[in-house]
mmCIF file of C-alpha atoms and ligand atoms in Angstrom:
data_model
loop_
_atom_site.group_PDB
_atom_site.id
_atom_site.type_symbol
_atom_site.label_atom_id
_atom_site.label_comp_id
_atom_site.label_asym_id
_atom_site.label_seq_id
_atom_site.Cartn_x
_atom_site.Cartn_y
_atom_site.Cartn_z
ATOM 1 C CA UNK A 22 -6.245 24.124 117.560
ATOM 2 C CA UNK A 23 -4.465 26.855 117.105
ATOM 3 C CA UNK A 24 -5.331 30.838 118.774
ATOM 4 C CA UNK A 25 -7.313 33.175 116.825
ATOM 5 C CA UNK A 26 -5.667 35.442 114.590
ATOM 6 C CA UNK A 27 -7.805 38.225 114.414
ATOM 7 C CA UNK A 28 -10.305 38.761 117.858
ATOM 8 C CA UNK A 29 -12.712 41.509 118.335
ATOM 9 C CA UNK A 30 -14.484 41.087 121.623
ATOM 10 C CA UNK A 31 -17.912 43.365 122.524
ATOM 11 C CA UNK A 32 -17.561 46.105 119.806
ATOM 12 C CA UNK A 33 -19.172 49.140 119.958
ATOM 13 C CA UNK A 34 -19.224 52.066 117.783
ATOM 14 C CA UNK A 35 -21.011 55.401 117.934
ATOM 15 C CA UNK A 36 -20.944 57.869 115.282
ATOM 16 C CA UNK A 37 -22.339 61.450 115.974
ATOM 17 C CA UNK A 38 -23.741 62.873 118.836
ATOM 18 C CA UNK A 39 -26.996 64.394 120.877
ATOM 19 C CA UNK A 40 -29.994 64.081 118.446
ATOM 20 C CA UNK A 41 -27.361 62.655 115.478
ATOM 21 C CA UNK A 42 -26.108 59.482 117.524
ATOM 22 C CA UNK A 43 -26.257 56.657 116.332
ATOM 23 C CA UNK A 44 -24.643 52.985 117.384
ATOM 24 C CA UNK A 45 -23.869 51.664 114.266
ATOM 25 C CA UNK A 46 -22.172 48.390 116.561
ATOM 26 C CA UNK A 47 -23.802 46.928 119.433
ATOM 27 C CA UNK A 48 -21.406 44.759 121.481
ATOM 28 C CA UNK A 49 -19.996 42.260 118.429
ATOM 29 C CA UNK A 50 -17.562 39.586 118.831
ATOM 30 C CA UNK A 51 -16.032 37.607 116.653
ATOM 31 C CA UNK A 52 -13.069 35.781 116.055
ATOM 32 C CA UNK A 53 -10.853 34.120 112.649
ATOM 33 C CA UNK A 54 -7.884 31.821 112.950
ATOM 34 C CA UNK A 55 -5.147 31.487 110.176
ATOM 35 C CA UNK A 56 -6.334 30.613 106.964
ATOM 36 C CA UNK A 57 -9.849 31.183 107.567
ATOM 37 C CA UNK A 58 -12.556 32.388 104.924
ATOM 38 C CA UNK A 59 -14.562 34.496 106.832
ATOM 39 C CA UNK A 60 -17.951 36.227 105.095
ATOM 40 C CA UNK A 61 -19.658 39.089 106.598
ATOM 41 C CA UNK A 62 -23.483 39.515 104.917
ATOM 42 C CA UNK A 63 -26.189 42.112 105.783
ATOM 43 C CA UNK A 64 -28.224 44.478 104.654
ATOM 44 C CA UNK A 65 -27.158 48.089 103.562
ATOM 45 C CA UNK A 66 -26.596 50.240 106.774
ATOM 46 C CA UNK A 67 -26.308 47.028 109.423
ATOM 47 C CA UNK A 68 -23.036 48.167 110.054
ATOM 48 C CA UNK A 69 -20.226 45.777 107.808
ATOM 49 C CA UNK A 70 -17.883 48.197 106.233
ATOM 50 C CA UNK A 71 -18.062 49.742 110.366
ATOM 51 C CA UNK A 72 -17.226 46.040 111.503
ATOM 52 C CA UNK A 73 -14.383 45.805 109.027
ATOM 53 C CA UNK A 74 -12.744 49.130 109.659
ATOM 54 C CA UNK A 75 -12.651 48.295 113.464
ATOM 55 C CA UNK A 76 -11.130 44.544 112.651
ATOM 56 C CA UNK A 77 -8.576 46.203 109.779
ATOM 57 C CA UNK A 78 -7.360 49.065 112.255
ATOM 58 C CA UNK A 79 -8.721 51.470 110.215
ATOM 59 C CA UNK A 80 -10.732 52.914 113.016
ATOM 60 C CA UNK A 81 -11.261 52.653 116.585
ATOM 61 C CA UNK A 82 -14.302 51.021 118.591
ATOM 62 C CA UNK A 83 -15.544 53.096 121.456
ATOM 63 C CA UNK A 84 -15.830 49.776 123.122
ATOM 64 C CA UNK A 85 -14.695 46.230 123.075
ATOM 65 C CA UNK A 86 -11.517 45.063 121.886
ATOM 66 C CA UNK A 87 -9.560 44.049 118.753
ATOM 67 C CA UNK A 88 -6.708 41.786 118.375
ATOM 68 C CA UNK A 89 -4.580 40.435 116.404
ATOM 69 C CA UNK A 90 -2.144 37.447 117.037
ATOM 70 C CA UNK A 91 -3.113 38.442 121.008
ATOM 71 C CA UNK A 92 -2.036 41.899 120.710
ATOM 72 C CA UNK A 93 -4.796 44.456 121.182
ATOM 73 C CA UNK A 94 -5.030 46.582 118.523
ATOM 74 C CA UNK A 95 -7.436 49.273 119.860
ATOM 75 C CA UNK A 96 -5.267 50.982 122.196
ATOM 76 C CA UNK A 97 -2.061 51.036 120.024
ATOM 77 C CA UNK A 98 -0.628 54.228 118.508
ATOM 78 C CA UNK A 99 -1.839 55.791 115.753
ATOM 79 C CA UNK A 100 1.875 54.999 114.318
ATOM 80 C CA UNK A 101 1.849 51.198 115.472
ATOM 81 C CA UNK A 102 -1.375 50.538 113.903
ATOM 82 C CA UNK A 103 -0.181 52.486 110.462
ATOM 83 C CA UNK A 104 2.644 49.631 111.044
ATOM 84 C CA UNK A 105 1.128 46.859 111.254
ATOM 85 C CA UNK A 106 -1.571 47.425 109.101
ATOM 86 C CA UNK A 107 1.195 48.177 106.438
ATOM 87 C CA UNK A 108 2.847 44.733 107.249
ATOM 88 C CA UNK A 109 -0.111 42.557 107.622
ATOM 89 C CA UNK A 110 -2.763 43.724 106.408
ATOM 90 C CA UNK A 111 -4.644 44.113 102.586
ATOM 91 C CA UNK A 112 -7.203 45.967 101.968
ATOM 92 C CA UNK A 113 -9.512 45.906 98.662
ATOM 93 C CA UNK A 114 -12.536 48.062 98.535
ATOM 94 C CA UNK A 115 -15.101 48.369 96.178
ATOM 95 C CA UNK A 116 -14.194 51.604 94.853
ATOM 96 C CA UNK A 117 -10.596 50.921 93.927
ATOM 97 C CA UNK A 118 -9.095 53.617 95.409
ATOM 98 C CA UNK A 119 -6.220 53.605 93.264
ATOM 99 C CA UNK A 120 -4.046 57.114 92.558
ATOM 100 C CA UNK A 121 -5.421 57.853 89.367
ATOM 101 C CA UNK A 122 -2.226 59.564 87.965
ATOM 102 C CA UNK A 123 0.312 57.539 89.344
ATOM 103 C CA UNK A 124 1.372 54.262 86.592
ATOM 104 C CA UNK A 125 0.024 50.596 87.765
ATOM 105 C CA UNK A 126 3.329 49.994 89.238
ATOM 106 C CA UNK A 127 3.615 52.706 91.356
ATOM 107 C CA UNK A 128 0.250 52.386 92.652
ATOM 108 C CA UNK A 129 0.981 48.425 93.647
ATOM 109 C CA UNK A 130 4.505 49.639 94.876
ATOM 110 C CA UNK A 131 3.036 52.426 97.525
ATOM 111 C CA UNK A 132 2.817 49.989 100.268
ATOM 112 C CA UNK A 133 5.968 49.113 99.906
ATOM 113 C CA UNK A 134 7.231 52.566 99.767
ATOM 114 C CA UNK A 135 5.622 52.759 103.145
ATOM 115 C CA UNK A 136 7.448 50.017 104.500
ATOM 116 C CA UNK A 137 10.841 51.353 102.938
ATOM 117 C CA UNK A 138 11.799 48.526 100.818
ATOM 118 C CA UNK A 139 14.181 49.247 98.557
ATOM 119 C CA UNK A 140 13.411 50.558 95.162
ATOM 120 C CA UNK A 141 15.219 48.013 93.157
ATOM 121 C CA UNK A 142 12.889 45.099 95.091
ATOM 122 C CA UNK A 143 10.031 47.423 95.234
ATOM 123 C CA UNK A 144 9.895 47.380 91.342
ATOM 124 C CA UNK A 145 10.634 43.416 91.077
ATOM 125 C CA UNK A 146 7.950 42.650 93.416
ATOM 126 C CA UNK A 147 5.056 44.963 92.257
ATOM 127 C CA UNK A 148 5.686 43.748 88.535
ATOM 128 C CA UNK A 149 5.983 39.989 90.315
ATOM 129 C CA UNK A 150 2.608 40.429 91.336
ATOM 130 C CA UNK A 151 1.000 42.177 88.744
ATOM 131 C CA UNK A 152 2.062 39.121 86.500
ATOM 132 C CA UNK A 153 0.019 37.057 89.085
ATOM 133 C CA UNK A 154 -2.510 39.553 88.157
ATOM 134 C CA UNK A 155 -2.696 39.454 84.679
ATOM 135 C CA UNK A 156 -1.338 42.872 84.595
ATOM 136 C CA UNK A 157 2.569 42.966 83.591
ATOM 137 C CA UNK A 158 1.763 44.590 80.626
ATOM 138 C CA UNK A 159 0.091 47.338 82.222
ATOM 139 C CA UNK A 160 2.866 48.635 84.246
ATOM 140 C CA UNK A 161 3.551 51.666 83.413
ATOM 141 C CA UNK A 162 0.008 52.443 82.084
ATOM 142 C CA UNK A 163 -1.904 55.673 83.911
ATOM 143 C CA UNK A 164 -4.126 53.497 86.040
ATOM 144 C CA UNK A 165 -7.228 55.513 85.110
ATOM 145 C CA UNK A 166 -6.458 53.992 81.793
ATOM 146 C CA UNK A 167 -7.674 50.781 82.891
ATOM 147 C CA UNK A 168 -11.283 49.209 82.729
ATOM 148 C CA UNK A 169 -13.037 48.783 86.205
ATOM 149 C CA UNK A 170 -12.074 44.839 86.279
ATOM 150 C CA UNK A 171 -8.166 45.834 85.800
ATOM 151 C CA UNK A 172 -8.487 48.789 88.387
ATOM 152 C CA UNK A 173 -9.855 46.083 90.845
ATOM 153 C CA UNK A 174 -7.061 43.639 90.111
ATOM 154 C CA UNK A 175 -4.560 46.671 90.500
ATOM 155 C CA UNK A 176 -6.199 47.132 93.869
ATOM 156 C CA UNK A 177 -5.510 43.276 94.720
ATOM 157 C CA UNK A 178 -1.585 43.516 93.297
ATOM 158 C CA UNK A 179 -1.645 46.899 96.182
ATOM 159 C CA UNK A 180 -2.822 44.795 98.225
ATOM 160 C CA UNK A 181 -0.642 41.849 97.766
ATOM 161 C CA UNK A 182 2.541 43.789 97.602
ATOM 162 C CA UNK A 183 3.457 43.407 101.359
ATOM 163 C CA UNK A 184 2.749 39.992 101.246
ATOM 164 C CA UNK A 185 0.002 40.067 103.625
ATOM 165 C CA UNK A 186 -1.401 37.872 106.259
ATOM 166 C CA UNK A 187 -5.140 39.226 106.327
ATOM 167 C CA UNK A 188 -6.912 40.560 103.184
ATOM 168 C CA UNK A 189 -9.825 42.384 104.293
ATOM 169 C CA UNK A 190 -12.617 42.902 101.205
ATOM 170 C CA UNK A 191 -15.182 45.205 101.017
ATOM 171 C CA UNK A 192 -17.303 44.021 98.391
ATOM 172 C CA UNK A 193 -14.898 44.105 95.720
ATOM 173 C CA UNK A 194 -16.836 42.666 93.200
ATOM 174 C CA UNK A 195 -20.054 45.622 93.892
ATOM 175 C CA UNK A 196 -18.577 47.988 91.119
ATOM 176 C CA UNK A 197 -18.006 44.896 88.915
ATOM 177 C CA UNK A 198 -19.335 43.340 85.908
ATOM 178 C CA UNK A 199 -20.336 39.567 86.028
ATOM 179 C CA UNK A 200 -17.406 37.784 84.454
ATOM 180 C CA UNK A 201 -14.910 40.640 86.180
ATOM 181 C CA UNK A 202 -16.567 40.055 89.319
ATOM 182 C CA UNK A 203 -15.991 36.315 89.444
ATOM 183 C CA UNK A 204 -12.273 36.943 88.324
ATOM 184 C CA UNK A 205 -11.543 39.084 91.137
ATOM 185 C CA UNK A 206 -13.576 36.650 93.521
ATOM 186 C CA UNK A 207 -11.855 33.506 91.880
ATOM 187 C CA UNK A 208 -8.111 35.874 93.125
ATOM 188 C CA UNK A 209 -9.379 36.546 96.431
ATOM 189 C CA UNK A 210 -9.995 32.595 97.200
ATOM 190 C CA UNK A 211 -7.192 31.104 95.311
ATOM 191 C CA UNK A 212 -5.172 33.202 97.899
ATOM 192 C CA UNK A 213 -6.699 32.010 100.290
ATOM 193 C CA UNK A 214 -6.745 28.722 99.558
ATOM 194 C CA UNK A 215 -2.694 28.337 97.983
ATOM 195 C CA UNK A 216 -1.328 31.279 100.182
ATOM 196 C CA UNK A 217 -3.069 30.514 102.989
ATOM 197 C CA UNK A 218 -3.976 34.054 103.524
ATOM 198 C CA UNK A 219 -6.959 34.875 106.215
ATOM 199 C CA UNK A 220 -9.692 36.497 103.502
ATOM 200 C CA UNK A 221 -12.637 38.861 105.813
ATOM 201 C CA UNK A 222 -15.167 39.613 102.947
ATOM 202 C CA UNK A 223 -18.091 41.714 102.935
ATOM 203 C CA UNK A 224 -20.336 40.597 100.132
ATOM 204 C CA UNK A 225 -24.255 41.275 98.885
ATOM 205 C CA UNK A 226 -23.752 38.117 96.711
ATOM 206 C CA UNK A 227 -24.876 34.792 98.757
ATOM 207 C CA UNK A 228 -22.545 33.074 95.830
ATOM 208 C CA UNK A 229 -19.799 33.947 97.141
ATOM 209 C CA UNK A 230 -20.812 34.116 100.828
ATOM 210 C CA UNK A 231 -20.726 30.454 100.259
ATOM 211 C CA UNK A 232 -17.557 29.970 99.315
ATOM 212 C CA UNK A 233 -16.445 31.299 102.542
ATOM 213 C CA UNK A 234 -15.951 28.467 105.149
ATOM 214 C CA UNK A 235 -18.010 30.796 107.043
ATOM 215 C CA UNK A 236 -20.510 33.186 107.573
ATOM 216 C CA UNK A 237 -21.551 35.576 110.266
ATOM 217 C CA UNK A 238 -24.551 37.992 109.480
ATOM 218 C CA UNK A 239 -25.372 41.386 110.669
ATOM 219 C CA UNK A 240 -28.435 43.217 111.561
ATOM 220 C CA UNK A 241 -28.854 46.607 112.830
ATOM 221 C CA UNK A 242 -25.354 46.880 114.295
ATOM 222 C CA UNK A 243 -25.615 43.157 116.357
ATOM 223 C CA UNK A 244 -24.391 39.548 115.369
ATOM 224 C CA UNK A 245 -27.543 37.386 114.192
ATOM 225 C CA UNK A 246 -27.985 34.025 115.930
ATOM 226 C CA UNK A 247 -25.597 31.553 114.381
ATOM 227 C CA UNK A 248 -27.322 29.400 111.762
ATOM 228 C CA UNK A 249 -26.627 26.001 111.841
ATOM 229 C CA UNK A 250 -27.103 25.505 108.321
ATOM 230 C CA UNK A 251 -24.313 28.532 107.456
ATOM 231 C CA UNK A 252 -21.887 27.017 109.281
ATOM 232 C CA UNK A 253 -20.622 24.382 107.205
ATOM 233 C CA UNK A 254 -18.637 25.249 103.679
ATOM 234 C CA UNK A 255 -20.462 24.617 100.777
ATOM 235 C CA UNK A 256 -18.193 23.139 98.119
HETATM 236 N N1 LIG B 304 -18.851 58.242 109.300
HETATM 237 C C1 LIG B 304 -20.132 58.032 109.623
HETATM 238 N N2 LIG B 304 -20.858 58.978 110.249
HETATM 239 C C2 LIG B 304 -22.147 58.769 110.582
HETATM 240 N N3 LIG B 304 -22.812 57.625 110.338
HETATM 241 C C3 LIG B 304 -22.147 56.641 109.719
HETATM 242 C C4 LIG B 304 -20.774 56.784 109.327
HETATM 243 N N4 LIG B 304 -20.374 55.638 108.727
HETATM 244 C C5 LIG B 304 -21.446 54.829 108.742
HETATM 245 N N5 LIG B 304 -22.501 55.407 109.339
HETATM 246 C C6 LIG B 304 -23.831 54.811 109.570
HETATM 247 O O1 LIG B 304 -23.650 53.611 110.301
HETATM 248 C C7 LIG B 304 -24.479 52.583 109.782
HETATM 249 C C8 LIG B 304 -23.638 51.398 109.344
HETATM 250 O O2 LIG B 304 -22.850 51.801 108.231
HETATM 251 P P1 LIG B 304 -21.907 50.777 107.457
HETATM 252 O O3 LIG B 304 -21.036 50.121 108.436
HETATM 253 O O4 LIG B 304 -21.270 51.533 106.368
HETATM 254 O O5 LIG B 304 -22.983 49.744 106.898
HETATM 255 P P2 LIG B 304 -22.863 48.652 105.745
HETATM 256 O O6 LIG B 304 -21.439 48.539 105.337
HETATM 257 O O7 LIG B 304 -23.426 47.395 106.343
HETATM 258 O O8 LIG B 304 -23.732 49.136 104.622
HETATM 259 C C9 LIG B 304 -25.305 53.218 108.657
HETATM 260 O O9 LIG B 304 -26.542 53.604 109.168
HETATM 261 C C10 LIG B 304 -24.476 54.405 108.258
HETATM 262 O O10 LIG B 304 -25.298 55.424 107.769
HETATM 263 MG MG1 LIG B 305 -20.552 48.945 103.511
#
């Protein structure tokens, strides 16, 4: 068996203070190895997008621990974590978050300018992808020219374009139409299954909580008590 890839250990995070705080994580730990399909259910406010943020190094705990490959991530600089995150990490959220006036292909190609590739490679790789995608034909289309189910699949190409290790999903398919929805889902697992890429997905839909080979669920801030029955992948 091999280590965990991604560890968080007892995490705990406040947000306000006086009257206003609130601990929106009470002491959760969790852990994903390589490869793993990894769904995170709960109600509205229990405290999943909080959980993810802390496990993507988007945001700090004020207690506990994170880790990835054995390397806490909590205490590293603000300009490791922008690293590493940039390097390993994909993020796809369910508001796109795409640059509305930039073309597809520079939005998919931003990461990379981050991590300085080159632009000659930077523009091979981003329309690489977006072929995966679907997309090569949209390249140089506005990307607030695109329907929601494109804009989403933009998002994924972003995502994709420093060939990640972890894509972390924050219910992608909310903003989504049915049949968009399931083609964005159907993305997410084929990379997990053919890439072998570690997938961390929030979702509302128990469909696709399912496909995950597993499932950890969170109320009010705290880890419910493992259920057998969730622990085995349905197929
Ligand atoms: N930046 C913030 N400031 C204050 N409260 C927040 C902030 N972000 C989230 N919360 C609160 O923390 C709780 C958990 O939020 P969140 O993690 O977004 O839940 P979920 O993703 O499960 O809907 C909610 O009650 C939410 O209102
Ligand atoms: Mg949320």
């Amino acid at each position: 068996m091999n280590a965990p890839q991604l560890e968080a250990e007892d995490l705990e995070k406040v947000y306000g203070s006086g009257e206003n705080r609130f601990r929106a994580l009470k002491g959760v730990s969790l852990s994903a190895r390589t490869g793993d399909s990894l769904a995170i259910v709960g109600r509205s406010g229990s405290g999943k997008s909080t959980l993810l943020h802390l496990l993507g190094a988007l945001d700090r705990p004020d207690g506990g621990r994170v880790r990835y490959e054995g390397e806490p991530v909590d205490t590293m600089s603000t300009r490791d974590q922008d690293r590493m995150r940039n390097r390993e990490f994909g993020f796809v959220f369910q508001q796109f978050h795409l640059e509305e006036r930039a073309s597809v292909l520079e939005n998919v190609a931003l990461p990379m300018m981050i991590a300085k590739v080159p632009a000659k490679e930077r523009r091979e790789r981003a329309l690489e992808v977006l072929d995966r995608l679907g997309l090569a034909d949209r390249a140089d289309e506005n990307a607030a020219n695109l329907s929601g189910g494109q804009r989403q699949r933009v998002a994924m190409a972003r995502a994709l374009a420093n060939r990640p290790r972890v894509i972390f999903a924050d219910e992608p398919t909310g903003a989504l139409d049915v049949e968009n929805g399931a083609t964005v889902a159907d993305l997410l697992f084929e990379l997990n299954r053919d890439d072998g890429i570690t997938l961390v997905l929030i979702t509302h839909s128990t469909d696709l909580a399912r496909r995950c080979g597993r499932r950890v669920t969170i109320v009010d801030g705290e880890l419910a008590p493992d259920d057998p029955a969730a622990t085995e992948p349905v197929r």
